[in-house]
Amino acid sequence: MTTRKRRPSGEASREHILSIALGLFREKGFDGTTMRDIASAAGLSLGAAYYWFPSKEALVLAYYARQQDAHAEAARGALETMPDLRSRLGAVMHAKIDMLKDDRKLLRAILRSTLGADEPTSVFSEETSDVRRKAIATFHDAIGKDESIPEDARPLFAQALWTLHLGLLLYFVSDTSEDQGKTRALVDGSLDLVCKLAPLLASPMLGPMRAEIAALLQNAGLFAAKK
Amino acid sequence: MTTRKRRPSGEASREHILSIALGLFREKGFDGTTMRDIASAAGLSLGAAYYWFPSKEALVLAYYARQQDAHAEAARGALETMPDLRSRLGAVMHAKIDMLKDDRKLLRAILRSTLGADEPTSVFSEETSDVRRKAIATFHDAIGKDESIPEDARPLFAQALWTLHLGLLLYFVSDTSEDQGKTRALVDGSLDLVCKLAPLLASPMLGPMRAEIAALLQNAGLFAAKK
DNA sequence: GACCAAATTTGAACATGTTCAGATGTTAGG
DNA sequence: CCTAACATCTGAACATGTTCAAATTTGGTC
């Protein structure tokens, strides 16, 4: 309550602009929608839109956060009722696809900036680390206390699942099959394989390899060892 | 010789523009370089640049093709002298990194459009399928007739290596370590693992799973079964 | 109510990718 | 040489993301 008391109609503008923008993105695509379109559809001037969102890509960032929160929420519900690892993972993935199913065009248009290395909207960027952390946590929750995955392997496994999920989404955005059936099949097939293969890494034969993988990723800075 | 006889100074312009453009990209980045910069540095008008390259991204496409040819060439040389699978794969990967080592800034700037689904410059697009096919062929050559990889598994393995190589490049472009040491380590570590794990998929225990993977990818259209 | 500072909005610029109608040069045939 | 057809190039537009100084509104304070 120091200086943060004022936001009477302010934040409402922000939400309003974001809704209008996402609607236009879905309808006309990302490139097909102009910042001037957004501003005028929202009943504001161009400059006002830039007051709330410093760039067109900032709208994408806001979309990320919104989706991630919604997904975490949806996943939380599904996780409670699922008895085993495989079905929990399936629930998480399918919940995401259900949620994004009508946004494929939007996602496709956005994709270019979500994989870049420099871009602030990159899935790997500092700016999106919050969203990323939450997403990985959702997978960690899905793993739960399943005994087939040794406890110390769970963070690594969660991260691997997140990476797999990125790959699946990459496929998904261009999947024009009925109800995204091909993506669903790919999701289920991948998860079947993963659930069969993952426990093998705990077996005597492949056990040491797990440490090798973890070390490799840690040296590359791709995986932060917990405490 | 029907109507294609004229190109006295013509194609030279094209090459000249491309060289100038790549130089500027390396020096000032992709976004930092303006089509007007390119045109004036090449001693031409803006329109002339657009006569030869219909868009800024077209310059990127030309860069792809040029790099891929150079890499295939470099790899071919290295392959002949390497006795075993592991060293051949290492030669291919390291040749690529050597070749791109000074273009990291350029690649980073370009990356955004190389992973998009719609973009013509996407590594997955129709427009780049030639380059992609050649790149996968290079890996196929590296596998050669190594007995640890069953013959019918080689196309799939080659494609997997190409995908791994994409991931490694994604890491590479942002790797600021001395002489890209971290990337080199990641390359070697990944290849060690791959060479250890791949033969397992031919073992009795995991053999059936190989077919499962192939079927999964084929149904998704991600892997074209040969003949 | 008058007034101040911060929050919000405006409108006019600017930079840059792209397009295009026309100018200019080049080649082949007469 | 002259001319038609084509290749190449030019310069001026246009569209759109972004910036910014200034105007306006808002909420609290005297």
Short mmCIF file of C-alpha atoms (C1' of nucleotides) in Angstrom, two decimals:
data_model
loop_
_atom_site.label_atom_id
_atom_site.label_comp_id
_atom_site.label_asym_id
_atom_site.label_seq_id
_atom_site.Cartn_x
_atom_site.Cartn_y
_atom_site.Cartn_z
CA MET A 1 0.00 0.00 0.00
CA THR A 2 2.87 2.35 -0.54
CA THR A 3 2.25 3.63 -4.01
CA ARG A 4 0.20 0.75 -5.38
CA LYS A 5 -3.30 1.88 -4.57
CA ARG A 6 -4.61 3.13 -7.90
CA ARG A 7 -6.11 1.02 -10.58
CA PRO A 8 -9.75 1.90 -10.84
CA SER A 9 -10.46 1.39 -14.49
CA GLY A 10 -6.86 0.77 -15.39
CA GLU A 11 -6.36 -2.96 -15.15
CA ALA A 12 -9.76 -3.37 -16.75
CA SER A 13 -8.37 -1.72 -19.88
CA ARG A 14 -5.59 -4.21 -19.90
CA GLU A 15 -7.88 -7.20 -19.66
CA HIS A 16 -10.16 -5.69 -22.26
CA ILE A 17 -7.33 -5.15 -24.73
CA LEU A 18 -6.03 -8.67 -24.18
CA SER A 19 -9.44 -10.24 -24.80
CA ILE A 20 -10.03 -8.21 -27.93
CA ALA A 21 -6.53 -8.98 -29.18
CA LEU A 22 -6.80 -12.73 -28.64
CA GLY A 23 -10.16 -12.70 -30.38
CA LEU A 24 -8.71 -10.92 -33.38
CA PHE A 25 -5.65 -13.19 -33.40
CA ARG A 26 -7.88 -16.25 -33.48
CA GLU A 27 -10.02 -14.76 -36.22
CA LYS A 28 -7.45 -13.19 -38.50
CA GLY A 29 -4.16 -14.65 -37.35
CA PHE A 30 -1.27 -12.92 -35.65
CA ASP A 31 0.18 -11.17 -38.67
CA GLY A 32 -3.27 -10.46 -40.04
CA THR A 33 -4.09 -8.47 -36.95
CA THR A 34 -2.72 -4.99 -36.69
CA MET A 35 -2.01 -3.13 -33.49
CA ARG A 36 -4.28 -0.46 -34.96
CA ASP A 37 -7.01 -3.08 -35.38
CA ILE A 38 -6.64 -4.08 -31.77
CA ALA A 39 -6.66 -0.53 -30.49
CA SER A 40 -9.66 0.54 -32.48
CA ALA A 41 -11.60 -2.65 -31.75
CA ALA A 42 -10.93 -1.98 -28.10
CA GLY A 43 -12.08 1.62 -28.50
CA LEU A 44 -8.71 3.11 -27.74
CA SER A 45 -5.96 4.88 -29.55
CA LEU A 46 -2.88 3.11 -30.79
CA GLY A 47 -0.73 4.72 -28.12
CA ALA A 48 -3.01 3.51 -25.35
CA ALA A 49 -2.60 -0.08 -26.46
CA TYR A 50 1.14 0.39 -26.25
CA TYR A 51 0.77 1.83 -22.80
CA TRP A 52 -0.58 -1.48 -21.55
CA PHE A 53 1.41 -3.80 -23.76
CA PRO A 54 4.85 -2.55 -24.72
CA SER A 55 4.83 -4.66 -27.85
CA LYS A 56 2.69 -6.96 -29.88
CA GLU A 57 4.62 -9.87 -28.46
CA ALA A 58 3.79 -8.81 -24.95
CA LEU A 59 0.26 -9.86 -25.74
CA VAL A 60 1.62 -13.30 -26.43
CA LEU A 61 3.37 -13.39 -23.08
CA ALA A 62 0.10 -12.54 -21.37
CA TYR A 63 -1.59 -15.31 -23.32
CA TYR A 64 1.02 -17.79 -22.09
CA ALA A 65 0.50 -16.93 -18.48
CA ARG A 66 -3.25 -17.12 -18.83
CA GLN A 67 -3.14 -20.52 -20.53
CA GLN A 68 -0.65 -21.95 -18.09
CA ASP A 69 -2.74 -21.00 -15.10
CA ALA A 70 -5.84 -22.45 -16.70
CA HIS A 71 -4.00 -25.66 -17.54
CA ALA A 72 -2.53 -26.09 -14.09
CA GLU A 73 -6.02 -25.67 -12.72
CA ALA A 74 -7.55 -28.19 -15.11
CA ALA A 75 -4.72 -30.66 -14.51
CA ARG A 76 -5.04 -30.38 -10.75
CA GLY A 77 -8.61 -31.52 -10.95
CA ALA A 78 -7.85 -34.47 -13.21
CA LEU A 79 -4.85 -35.65 -11.21
CA GLU A 80 -6.83 -36.36 -8.08
CA THR A 81 -9.02 -38.98 -9.68
CA MET A 82 -6.35 -40.86 -11.64
CA PRO A 83 -4.89 -43.92 -9.98
CA ASP A 84 -1.73 -44.61 -11.96
CA LEU A 85 1.14 -42.77 -13.62
CA ARG A 86 0.14 -43.49 -17.16
CA SER A 87 -3.38 -42.16 -16.79
CA ARG A 88 -2.21 -39.09 -14.90
CA LEU A 89 0.22 -38.20 -17.67
CA GLY A 90 -2.48 -38.77 -20.23
CA ALA A 91 -4.85 -36.51 -18.33
CA VAL A 92 -2.32 -33.71 -18.20
CA MET A 93 -1.50 -33.86 -21.88
CA HIS A 94 -5.04 -34.24 -23.11
CA ALA A 95 -6.19 -31.42 -20.88
CA LYS A 96 -3.69 -29.19 -22.57
CA ILE A 97 -4.76 -30.19 -26.03
CA ASP A 98 -8.42 -29.70 -25.18
CA MET A 99 -7.60 -26.26 -23.93
CA LEU A 100 -5.63 -25.22 -26.99
CA LYS A 101 -7.74 -27.00 -29.56
CA ASP A 102 -9.37 -23.86 -30.92
CA ASP A 103 -6.21 -21.81 -30.81
CA ARG A 104 -4.18 -23.77 -33.33
CA LYS A 105 -4.15 -20.98 -35.85
CA LEU A 106 -3.11 -18.51 -33.21
CA LEU A 107 -0.42 -20.83 -31.92
CA ARG A 108 0.95 -21.50 -35.37
CA ALA A 109 1.30 -17.79 -35.98
CA ILE A 110 2.91 -17.31 -32.63
CA LEU A 111 5.21 -20.28 -32.88
CA ARG A 112 7.96 -18.45 -34.63
CA SER A 113 8.62 -16.30 -31.60
CA THR A 114 8.19 -19.06 -29.07
CA LEU A 115 11.19 -21.05 -30.16
CA GLY A 116 13.65 -18.32 -30.90
CA ALA A 117 16.63 -18.05 -28.62
CA ASP A 118 16.68 -14.29 -28.22
CA GLU A 119 13.02 -13.54 -28.25
CA PRO A 120 11.49 -12.67 -24.88
CA THR A 121 8.56 -14.88 -25.84
CA SER A 122 10.76 -17.90 -26.30
CA VAL A 123 9.77 -20.93 -24.26
CA PHE A 124 13.36 -20.91 -23.05
CA SER A 125 13.69 -17.24 -22.18
CA GLU A 126 14.14 -15.64 -18.81
CA GLU A 127 10.85 -13.81 -19.21
CA THR A 128 8.90 -17.04 -19.44
CA SER A 129 10.74 -18.91 -16.71
CA ASP A 130 7.79 -18.57 -14.39
CA VAL A 131 5.41 -20.16 -16.80
CA ARG A 132 7.97 -22.83 -17.59
CA ARG A 133 8.58 -23.65 -13.94
CA LYS A 134 4.86 -23.99 -13.35
CA ALA A 135 4.45 -26.22 -16.37
CA ILE A 136 7.23 -28.53 -15.23
CA ALA A 137 5.73 -28.58 -11.75
CA THR A 138 2.48 -29.83 -13.24
CA PHE A 139 4.32 -32.81 -14.69
CA HIS A 140 6.08 -33.34 -11.40
CA ASP A 141 2.68 -33.51 -9.73
CA ALA A 142 1.53 -35.99 -12.33
CA ILE A 143 4.46 -38.27 -11.53
CA GLY A 144 3.50 -38.02 -7.89
CA LYS A 145 4.93 -40.82 -5.80
CA ASP A 146 4.80 -43.47 -8.45
CA GLU A 147 7.27 -46.16 -7.41
CA SER A 148 8.33 -47.01 -10.94
CA ILE A 149 10.24 -43.73 -11.00
CA PRO A 150 12.92 -43.49 -8.30
CA GLU A 151 12.50 -40.37 -6.23
CA ASP A 152 15.80 -38.84 -7.22
CA ALA A 153 14.98 -39.30 -10.90
CA ARG A 154 11.69 -37.48 -10.76
CA PRO A 155 12.89 -33.93 -11.39
CA LEU A 156 14.76 -35.10 -14.46
CA PHE A 157 11.80 -37.13 -15.62
CA ALA A 158 9.46 -34.16 -15.17
CA GLN A 159 11.72 -32.03 -17.29
CA ALA A 160 11.91 -34.70 -19.95
CA LEU A 161 8.13 -34.88 -20.03
CA TRP A 162 7.92 -31.12 -20.45
CA THR A 163 10.29 -31.33 -23.38
CA LEU A 164 8.28 -34.14 -24.92
CA HIS A 165 5.17 -32.04 -24.44
CA LEU A 166 6.80 -29.20 -26.38
CA GLY A 167 7.51 -31.52 -29.24
CA LEU A 168 3.96 -32.80 -29.20
CA LEU A 169 2.61 -29.26 -29.28
CA LEU A 170 4.83 -28.50 -32.23
CA TYR A 171 3.10 -31.34 -34.04
CA PHE A 172 -0.30 -30.36 -32.73
CA VAL A 173 -0.38 -26.86 -34.11
CA SER A 174 -0.20 -28.16 -37.65
CA ASP A 175 -2.41 -31.19 -37.12
CA THR A 176 -5.56 -30.80 -39.17
CA SER A 177 -6.99 -34.26 -38.46
CA GLU A 178 -10.47 -34.60 -37.02
CA ASP A 179 -10.51 -33.55 -33.37
CA GLN A 180 -6.69 -33.62 -33.60
CA GLY A 181 -6.86 -37.38 -33.63
CA LYS A 182 -3.35 -37.75 -34.91
CA THR A 183 -1.95 -35.70 -32.08
CA ARG A 184 -3.99 -37.72 -29.59
CA ALA A 185 -2.56 -40.92 -31.03
CA LEU A 186 0.94 -39.53 -30.89
CA VAL A 187 0.42 -38.43 -27.32
CA ASP A 188 -0.83 -41.83 -26.24
CA GLY A 189 1.79 -43.73 -28.16
CA SER A 190 4.60 -41.59 -26.77
CA LEU A 191 3.35 -41.91 -23.24
CA ASP A 192 3.02 -45.68 -23.59
CA LEU A 193 6.61 -45.84 -24.70
CA VAL A 194 7.83 -43.46 -22.04
CA CYS A 195 6.08 -45.38 -19.30
CA LYS A 196 7.61 -48.59 -20.56
CA LEU A 197 11.11 -47.20 -21.03
CA ALA A 198 11.46 -44.94 -18.02
CA PRO A 199 11.51 -47.75 -15.44
CA LEU A 200 14.26 -49.44 -17.41
CA LEU A 201 16.56 -46.57 -16.54
CA ALA A 202 16.26 -47.72 -12.96
CA SER A 203 17.24 -51.26 -13.84
CA PRO A 204 20.73 -52.56 -13.04
CA MET A 205 21.78 -52.53 -16.66
CA LEU A 206 20.86 -48.95 -17.41
CA GLY A 207 21.02 -47.46 -13.96
CA PRO A 208 24.45 -45.87 -14.36
CA MET A 209 23.34 -44.29 -17.58
CA ARG A 210 20.79 -42.23 -15.75
CA ALA A 211 23.52 -40.51 -13.80
CA GLU A 212 25.40 -39.99 -17.03
CA ILE A 213 22.43 -38.28 -18.60
CA ALA A 214 21.83 -36.11 -15.57
CA ALA A 215 25.49 -35.08 -15.47
CA LEU A 216 25.48 -34.29 -19.15
CA LEU A 217 22.49 -32.01 -18.88
CA GLN A 218 23.74 -30.40 -15.70
CA ASN A 219 27.07 -29.54 -17.28
CA ALA A 220 25.20 -28.00 -20.16
CA GLY A 221 23.11 -25.96 -17.74
CA LEU A 222 19.99 -27.55 -19.10
CA PHE A 223 18.99 -29.13 -15.86
CA ALA A 224 19.36 -27.59 -12.42
CA ALA A 225 20.22 -30.14 -9.76
CA LYS A 226 17.95 -29.69 -6.82
CA LYS A 227 19.64 -28.53 -3.57
CA MET B 1 18.96 -22.72 -74.56
CA THR B 2 15.35 -21.92 -75.23
CA THR B 3 14.96 -18.60 -73.50
CA ARG B 4 17.64 -18.96 -70.84
CA LYS B 5 20.62 -17.43 -72.51
CA ARG B 6 20.90 -14.09 -70.79
CA ARG B 7 22.65 -13.50 -67.54
CA PRO B 8 25.79 -11.57 -68.23
CA SER B 9 25.93 -9.48 -65.12
CA GLY B 10 22.65 -10.72 -63.75
CA GLU B 11 23.38 -13.74 -61.60
CA ALA B 12 26.49 -11.95 -60.45
CA SER B 13 24.28 -9.33 -58.86
CA ARG B 14 22.49 -12.06 -56.98
CA GLU B 15 25.66 -13.56 -55.59
CA HIS B 16 26.96 -10.12 -54.76
CA ILE B 17 23.84 -9.16 -52.86
CA LEU B 18 23.87 -12.44 -50.95
CA SER B 19 27.49 -12.02 -49.90
CA ILE B 20 26.99 -8.45 -48.80
CA ALA B 21 23.83 -9.39 -46.94
CA LEU B 22 25.41 -12.30 -45.05
CA GLY B 23 28.32 -10.06 -44.12
CA LEU B 24 26.01 -7.43 -42.72
CA PHE B 25 23.91 -10.04 -40.93
CA ARG B 26 27.01 -11.40 -39.23
CA GLU B 27 28.17 -7.93 -38.30
CA LYS B 28 24.97 -6.28 -37.21
CA GLY B 29 22.52 -9.13 -36.79
CA PHE B 30 19.46 -9.94 -38.85
CA ASP B 31 17.14 -7.32 -37.42
CA GLY B 32 19.95 -4.82 -37.21
CA THR B 33 20.44 -5.05 -40.93
CA THR B 34 18.01 -3.23 -43.13
CA MET B 35 17.12 -4.11 -46.67
CA ARG B 36 18.15 -0.55 -47.42
CA ASP B 37 21.53 -1.22 -45.81
CA ILE B 38 21.98 -4.27 -47.96
CA ALA B 39 20.95 -2.54 -51.13
CA SER B 40 23.16 0.47 -50.60
CA ALA B 41 26.14 -1.60 -49.44
CA ALA B 42 25.73 -3.60 -52.62
CA GLY B 43 25.55 -0.39 -54.64
CA LEU B 44 22.00 -0.95 -55.74
CA SER B 45 18.62 0.50 -55.11
CA LEU B 46 16.17 -1.06 -52.69
CA GLY B 47 14.00 -2.26 -55.52
CA ALA B 48 16.88 -4.05 -57.18
CA ALA B 49 17.52 -6.07 -54.05
CA TYR B 50 13.88 -7.10 -54.08
CA TYR B 51 14.20 -8.03 -57.71
CA TRP B 52 16.71 -10.73 -56.81
CA PHE B 53 15.35 -11.73 -53.42
CA PRO B 54 11.61 -11.43 -53.02
CA SER B 55 11.95 -10.98 -49.29
CA LYS B 56 14.46 -10.65 -46.53
CA GLU B 57 13.80 -14.24 -45.58
CA ALA B 58 14.65 -15.39 -49.07
CA LEU B 59 18.21 -14.44 -48.20
CA VAL B 60 17.98 -16.88 -45.32
CA LEU B 61 16.81 -19.65 -47.61
CA ALA B 62 19.79 -19.02 -49.85
CA TYR B 63 22.04 -19.18 -46.81
CA TYR B 64 20.58 -22.57 -45.86
CA ALA B 65 21.25 -24.07 -49.20
CA ARG B 66 24.76 -22.73 -49.28
CA GLN B 67 25.59 -24.03 -45.80
CA GLN B 68 24.05 -27.43 -46.40
CA ASP B 69 26.06 -27.98 -49.54
CA ALA B 70 29.23 -26.91 -47.80
CA HIS B 71 28.52 -29.22 -44.87
CA ALA B 72 27.73 -32.22 -47.03
CA GLU B 73 31.01 -31.60 -48.78
CA ALA B 74 32.99 -31.31 -45.56
CA ALA B 75 31.29 -34.36 -44.08
CA ARG B 76 31.96 -36.46 -47.14
CA GLY B 77 35.66 -35.87 -46.74
CA ALA B 78 35.69 -36.73 -43.05
CA LEU B 79 33.57 -39.85 -43.43
CA GLU B 80 36.06 -41.65 -45.60
CA THR B 81 38.78 -41.67 -43.01
CA MET B 82 36.71 -42.62 -39.99
CA PRO B 83 36.61 -46.31 -39.12
CA ASP B 84 33.66 -46.63 -36.74
CA LEU B 85 30.15 -45.29 -36.29
CA ARG B 86 30.88 -43.20 -33.27
CA SER B 87 33.73 -41.29 -34.85
CA ARG B 88 31.83 -40.79 -38.09
CA LEU B 89 28.91 -39.26 -36.24
CA GLY B 90 31.27 -37.08 -34.28
CA ALA B 91 32.94 -35.93 -37.46
CA VAL B 92 29.64 -34.94 -39.02
CA MET B 93 28.45 -33.00 -36.03
CA HIS B 94 31.71 -31.25 -35.31
CA ALA B 95 32.12 -30.33 -38.95
CA LYS B 96 28.80 -28.58 -38.77
CA ILE B 97 29.70 -26.71 -35.63
CA ASP B 98 33.03 -25.66 -37.05
CA MET B 99 31.26 -24.36 -40.08
CA LEU B 100 28.68 -22.35 -38.18
CA LYS B 101 30.93 -21.25 -35.36
CA ASP B 102 31.18 -17.65 -36.52
CA ASP B 103 27.55 -17.39 -37.50
CA ARG B 104 26.03 -17.86 -34.09
CA LYS B 105 24.71 -14.34 -33.91
CA LEU B 106 23.25 -14.64 -37.35
CA LEU B 107 21.70 -18.00 -36.55
CA ARG B 108 20.21 -16.73 -33.33
CA ALA B 109 18.55 -13.90 -35.15
CA ILE B 110 17.31 -16.23 -37.82
CA LEU B 111 16.18 -18.96 -35.46
CA ARG B 112 12.78 -17.50 -34.92
CA SER B 113 11.76 -18.14 -38.47
CA THR B 114 13.45 -21.52 -38.74
CA LEU B 115 11.21 -23.25 -36.27
CA GLY B 116 7.87 -21.75 -37.10
CA ALA B 117 5.33 -24.07 -38.64
CA ASP B 118 4.02 -21.73 -41.30
CA GLU B 119 7.16 -19.89 -42.26
CA PRO B 120 8.70 -20.87 -45.56
CA THR B 121 12.08 -20.79 -43.83
CA SER B 122 11.00 -23.34 -41.25
CA VAL B 123 13.20 -26.42 -41.00
CA PHE B 124 10.00 -28.38 -41.46
CA SER B 125 8.56 -26.52 -44.42
CA GLU B 126 8.03 -27.70 -47.93
CA GLU B 127 10.42 -25.07 -49.22
CA THR B 128 13.30 -26.47 -47.25
CA SER B 129 12.58 -30.14 -47.86
CA ASP B 130 15.50 -30.39 -50.24
CA VAL B 131 17.96 -29.14 -47.70
CA ARG B 132 16.39 -31.37 -45.08
CA ARG B 133 16.59 -34.45 -47.24
CA LYS B 134 20.23 -33.79 -47.95
CA ALA B 135 20.99 -33.28 -44.29
CA ILE B 136 19.34 -36.55 -43.32
CA ALA B 137 21.21 -38.28 -46.12
CA THR B 138 24.46 -37.08 -44.63
CA PHE B 139 23.60 -38.84 -41.40
CA HIS B 140 22.58 -41.92 -43.32
CA ASP B 141 26.00 -41.91 -44.91
CA ALA B 142 27.61 -41.60 -41.52
CA ILE B 143 25.79 -44.68 -40.30
CA GLY B 144 27.05 -46.49 -43.33
CA LYS B 145 26.98 -50.24 -42.97
CA ASP B 146 27.68 -50.34 -39.27
CA GLU B 147 26.45 -53.72 -38.03
CA SER B 148 25.32 -52.42 -34.67
CA ILE B 149 22.40 -50.78 -36.44
CA PRO B 150 20.17 -53.25 -38.31
CA GLU B 151 19.74 -52.28 -41.90
CA ASP B 152 16.01 -51.75 -41.70
CA ALA B 153 16.47 -49.43 -38.72
CA ARG B 154 18.93 -47.13 -40.43
CA PRO B 155 16.48 -44.70 -42.04
CA LEU B 156 14.74 -44.20 -38.73
CA PHE B 157 18.04 -43.82 -36.94
CA ALA B 158 19.23 -41.26 -39.47
CA GLN B 159 16.13 -39.22 -38.94
CA ALA B 160 16.53 -39.44 -35.18
CA LEU B 161 20.10 -38.20 -35.51
CA TRP B 162 18.94 -35.27 -37.61
CA THR B 163 16.42 -34.37 -34.93
CA LEU B 164 19.08 -34.63 -32.24
CA HIS B 165 21.30 -32.42 -34.35
CA LEU B 166 18.55 -29.78 -34.48
CA GLY B 167 18.33 -29.81 -30.73
CA LEU B 168 22.07 -29.50 -30.41
CA LEU B 169 22.10 -26.54 -32.79
CA LEU B 170 19.39 -24.90 -30.74
CA TYR B 171 21.74 -25.11 -27.78
CA PHE B 172 24.73 -24.12 -29.84
CA VAL B 173 23.44 -20.77 -31.02
CA SER B 174 23.25 -19.50 -27.49
CA ASP B 175 26.41 -21.14 -26.23
CA THR B 176 28.95 -18.49 -25.33
CA SER B 177 31.56 -20.83 -23.87
CA GLU B 178 35.11 -20.80 -25.19
CA ASP B 179 35.23 -22.37 -28.64
CA GLN B 180 31.69 -23.59 -27.95
CA GLY B 181 33.15 -26.11 -25.54
CA LYS B 182 29.84 -26.76 -23.86
CA THR B 183 28.20 -27.62 -27.14
CA ARG B 184 31.12 -29.92 -28.01
CA ALA B 185 30.71 -31.69 -24.70
CA LEU B 186 26.99 -32.02 -25.23
CA VAL B 187 27.55 -33.36 -28.72
CA ASP B 188 30.03 -35.97 -27.54
CA GLY B 189 27.99 -36.95 -24.52
CA SER B 190 24.83 -37.32 -26.57
CA LEU B 191 26.57 -39.37 -29.21
CA ASP B 192 28.13 -41.63 -26.60
CA LEU B 193 24.71 -42.28 -25.19
CA VAL B 194 23.09 -42.75 -28.54
CA CYS B 195 25.74 -45.21 -29.65
CA LYS B 196 25.26 -47.15 -26.45
CA LEU B 197 21.49 -47.12 -26.52
CA ALA B 198 20.78 -47.59 -30.19
CA PRO B 199 22.04 -51.19 -30.36
CA LEU B 200 19.84 -52.05 -27.42
CA LEU B 201 16.83 -51.42 -29.57
CA ALA B 202 17.96 -54.40 -31.61
CA SER B 203 18.18 -56.61 -28.56
CA PRO B 204 15.50 -59.23 -27.90
CA MET B 205 14.02 -57.29 -25.03
CA LEU B 206 13.55 -54.02 -26.84
CA GLY B 207 13.35 -55.21 -30.40
CA PRO B 208 9.55 -55.10 -30.66
CA MET B 209 9.60 -51.58 -29.35
CA ARG B 210 11.50 -50.42 -32.39
CA ALA B 211 8.63 -51.42 -34.61
CA GLU B 212 6.28 -49.67 -32.24
CA ILE B 213 8.23 -46.45 -32.54
CA ALA B 214 8.43 -46.68 -36.29
CA ALA B 215 4.70 -47.32 -36.56
CA LEU B 216 3.93 -44.43 -34.26
CA LEU B 217 5.96 -42.00 -36.31
CA GLN B 218 4.66 -43.33 -39.58
CA ASN B 219 1.06 -42.89 -38.50
CA ALA B 220 1.88 -39.36 -37.53
CA GLY B 221 3.41 -38.76 -40.94
CA LEU B 222 6.69 -37.88 -39.31
CA PHE B 223 8.58 -40.68 -40.92
CA ALA B 224 8.16 -41.92 -44.44
CA ALA B 225 8.63 -45.67 -44.76
CA LYS B 226 11.03 -46.39 -47.55
CA LYS B 227 9.61 -48.19 -50.57
"C1'" DG C 1 -13.43 23.48 -4.68
"C1'" DA C 2 -8.51 24.11 -6.08
"C1'" DC C 3 -4.40 21.82 -6.88
"C1'" DC C 4 -0.79 18.44 -7.56
"C1'" DA C 5 1.17 14.21 -9.10
"C1'" DA C 6 0.49 10.05 -11.12
"C1'" DA C 7 -2.05 7.33 -14.37
"C1'" DT C 8 -3.89 7.15 -18.77
"C1'" DT C 9 -4.68 8.53 -23.45
"C1'" DT C 10 -3.85 10.89 -27.74
"C1'" DG C 11 -1.94 12.01 -32.27
"C1'" DA C 12 1.77 12.64 -34.88
"C1'" DA C 13 5.93 11.10 -36.05
"C1'" DC C 14 9.58 7.44 -37.49
"C1'" DA C 15 11.82 3.06 -39.33
"C1'" DT C 16 11.59 -0.63 -42.09
"C1'" DG C 17 9.70 -4.57 -45.00
"C1'" DT C 18 7.26 -4.68 -49.21
"C1'" DT C 19 4.99 -3.31 -53.67
"C1'" DC C 20 4.73 -1.31 -58.08
"C1'" DA C 21 4.53 1.60 -62.21
"C1'" DG C 22 7.71 3.12 -64.97
"C1'" DA C 23 12.72 4.17 -66.47
"C1'" DT C 24 16.91 2.28 -68.29
"C1'" DG C 25 19.88 -0.98 -70.22
"C1'" DT C 26 20.72 -5.27 -73.14
"C1'" DT C 27 20.05 -8.67 -76.72
"C1'" DA C 28 18.36 -10.45 -81.04
"C1'" DG C 29 16.62 -9.79 -85.49
"C1'" DG C 30 15.67 -6.85 -89.52
"C1'" DC D 1 21.43 1.52 -87.04
"C1'" DC D 2 16.42 0.54 -85.48
"C1'" DT D 3 13.21 -1.66 -82.93
"C1'" DA D 4 10.81 -4.92 -80.12
"C1'" DA D 5 11.17 -7.80 -76.17
"C1'" DC D 6 13.12 -8.81 -72.18
"C1'" DA D 7 16.17 -8.12 -68.04
"C1'" DT D 8 17.38 -5.09 -64.66
"C1'" DC D 9 16.91 -1.20 -61.92
"C1'" DT D 10 14.86 3.08 -59.80
"C1'" DG D 11 12.14 5.99 -56.78
"C1'" DA D 12 8.15 6.82 -54.69
"C1'" DA D 13 4.64 5.00 -52.37
"C1'" DC D 14 2.30 2.05 -48.61
"C1'" DA D 15 1.44 -0.72 -44.23
"C1'" DT D 16 2.55 -1.56 -39.82
"C1'" DG D 17 5.32 -1.98 -35.37
"C1'" DT D 18 7.09 1.35 -32.32
"C1'" DT D 19 8.21 5.83 -29.91
"C1'" DC D 20 7.26 10.07 -27.69
"C1'" DA D 21 5.99 14.65 -26.17
"C1'" DA D 22 2.04 16.64 -24.87
"C1'" DA D 23 -2.90 16.58 -23.51
"C1'" DT D 24 -6.31 14.71 -20.52
"C1'" DT D 25 -8.23 12.29 -16.70
"C1'" DT D 26 -8.16 10.63 -11.97
"C1'" DG D 27 -7.63 10.40 -7.02
"C1'" DG D 28 -6.03 12.27 -3.04
"C1'" DT D 29 -4.92 16.47 -0.19
"C1'" DC D 30 -5.33 20.99 1.53
#
